CSV table of C-alpha atoms in Angstrom, one decimal:
chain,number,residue,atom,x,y,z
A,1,UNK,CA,110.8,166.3,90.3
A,2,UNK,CA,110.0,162.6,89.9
A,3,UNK,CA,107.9,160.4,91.7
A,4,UNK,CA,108.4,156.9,92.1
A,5,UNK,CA,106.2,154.4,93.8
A,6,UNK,CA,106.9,151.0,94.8
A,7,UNK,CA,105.2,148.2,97.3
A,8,UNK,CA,106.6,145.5,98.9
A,9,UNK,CA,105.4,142.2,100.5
A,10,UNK,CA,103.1,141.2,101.8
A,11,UNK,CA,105.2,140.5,105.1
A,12,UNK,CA,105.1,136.7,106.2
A,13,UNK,CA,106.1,137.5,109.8
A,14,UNK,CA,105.8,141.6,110.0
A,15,UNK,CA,107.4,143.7,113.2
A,16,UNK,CA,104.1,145.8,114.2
A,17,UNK,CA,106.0,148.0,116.7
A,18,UNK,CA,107.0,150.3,114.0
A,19,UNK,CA,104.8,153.7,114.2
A,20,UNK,CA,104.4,156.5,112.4
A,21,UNK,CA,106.9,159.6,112.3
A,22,UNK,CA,109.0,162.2,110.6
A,23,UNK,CA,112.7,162.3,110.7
A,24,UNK,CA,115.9,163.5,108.9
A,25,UNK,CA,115.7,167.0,106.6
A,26,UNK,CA,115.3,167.6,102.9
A,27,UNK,CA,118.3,169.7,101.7
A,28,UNK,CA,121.6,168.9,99.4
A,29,UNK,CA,122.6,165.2,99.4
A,30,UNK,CA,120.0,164.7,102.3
A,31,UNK,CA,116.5,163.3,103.0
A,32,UNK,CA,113.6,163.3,104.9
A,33,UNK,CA,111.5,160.3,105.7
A,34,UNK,CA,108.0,160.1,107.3
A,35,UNK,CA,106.2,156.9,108.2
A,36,UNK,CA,102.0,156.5,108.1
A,37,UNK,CA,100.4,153.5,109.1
A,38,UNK,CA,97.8,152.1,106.2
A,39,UNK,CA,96.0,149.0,106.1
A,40,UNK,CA,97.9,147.2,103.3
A,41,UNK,CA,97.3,143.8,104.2
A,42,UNK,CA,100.5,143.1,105.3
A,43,UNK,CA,102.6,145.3,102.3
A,44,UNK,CA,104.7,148.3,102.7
A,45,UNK,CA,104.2,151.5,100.2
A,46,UNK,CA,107.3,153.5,99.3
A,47,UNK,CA,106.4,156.8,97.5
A,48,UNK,CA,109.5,158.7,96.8
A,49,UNK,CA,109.8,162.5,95.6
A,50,UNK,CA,113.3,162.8,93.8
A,51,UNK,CA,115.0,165.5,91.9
A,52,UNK,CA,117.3,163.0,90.5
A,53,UNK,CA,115.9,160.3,87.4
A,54,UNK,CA,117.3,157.3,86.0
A,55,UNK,CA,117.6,155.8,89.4
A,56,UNK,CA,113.9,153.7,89.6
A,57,UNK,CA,116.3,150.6,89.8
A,58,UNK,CA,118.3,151.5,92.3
A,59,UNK,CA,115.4,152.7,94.6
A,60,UNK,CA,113.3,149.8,93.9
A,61,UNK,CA,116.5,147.5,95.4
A,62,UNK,CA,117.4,149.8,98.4
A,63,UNK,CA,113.2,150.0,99.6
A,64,UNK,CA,112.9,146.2,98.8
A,65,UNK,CA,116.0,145.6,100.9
A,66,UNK,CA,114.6,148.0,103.7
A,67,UNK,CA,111.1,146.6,103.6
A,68,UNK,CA,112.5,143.0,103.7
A,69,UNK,CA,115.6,143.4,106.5
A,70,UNK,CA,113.2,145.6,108.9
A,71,UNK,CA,110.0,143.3,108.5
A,72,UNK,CA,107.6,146.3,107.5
A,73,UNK,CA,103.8,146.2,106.9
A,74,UNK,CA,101.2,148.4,106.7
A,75,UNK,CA,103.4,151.5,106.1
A,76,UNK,CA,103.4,153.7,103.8
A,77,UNK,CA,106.9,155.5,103.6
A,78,UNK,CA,107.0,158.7,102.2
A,79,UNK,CA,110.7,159.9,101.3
A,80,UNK,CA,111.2,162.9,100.0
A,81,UNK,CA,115.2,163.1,98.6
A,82,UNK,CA,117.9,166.2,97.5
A,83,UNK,CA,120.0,164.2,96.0
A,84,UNK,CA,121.0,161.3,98.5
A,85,UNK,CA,122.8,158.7,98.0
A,86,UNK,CA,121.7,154.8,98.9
A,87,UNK,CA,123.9,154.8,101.9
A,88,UNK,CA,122.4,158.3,102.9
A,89,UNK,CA,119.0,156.5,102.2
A,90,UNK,CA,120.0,153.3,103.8
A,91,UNK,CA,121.1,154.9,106.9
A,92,UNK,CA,118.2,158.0,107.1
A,93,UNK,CA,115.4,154.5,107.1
A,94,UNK,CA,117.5,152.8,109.9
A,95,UNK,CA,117.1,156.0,111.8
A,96,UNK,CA,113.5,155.9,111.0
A,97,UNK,CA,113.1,152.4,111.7
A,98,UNK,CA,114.8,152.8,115.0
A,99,UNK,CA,113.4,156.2,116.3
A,100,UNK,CA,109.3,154.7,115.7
A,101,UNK,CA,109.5,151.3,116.9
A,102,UNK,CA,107.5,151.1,120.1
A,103,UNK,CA,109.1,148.8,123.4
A,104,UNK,CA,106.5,145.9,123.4
């Protein structure tokens, strides 16, 4: 197993309806995602658990991407992957994105 970590922002204008929650299921070519609220002035933590190396890259675009197109702050995102792919990841932090956020 590797673990990568990457952090992103600080958010300029961040969406603070977005709570804290599990979702999705670790297994083969699938993922699991859980989001923790932090104080990290306005940044978002991505620590990711992978079985798969040589793909820091390609993580660090598809979080960035995430973190940016979702407005996320004081998060830290724990993902812990079998395997995914980014569209798996892509759509598994939608989900998450779209199951916690709170009607303000």
């Amino acid at each position: 197993m590797q673990t990568l970590e990457f952090e992103v922002g600080p958010c300029a204008n961040p969406d603070r309806s977005i709570g804290s929650g599990l979702i999705g299921v670790v297994g083969s070519g699938n993922l699991e995602v859980l989001f923790e609220p932090a104080e990290l002035n306005d940044k978002v933590k991505f620590v990711i658990e992978t079985s798969v190396h040589g793909f820091d890259e390609t993580w660090q675009a598809v979080t960035r991407s995430c973190a940016e197109r979702y407005r996320l702050a004081n998060l830290v995102i724990t993902i812990n992957d079998a395997g995914a792919t980014p569209a798996v990841v892509n759509l598994r932090l939608m989900q998450a994105v779209a199951e916690f956020r709170s009607e303000q």
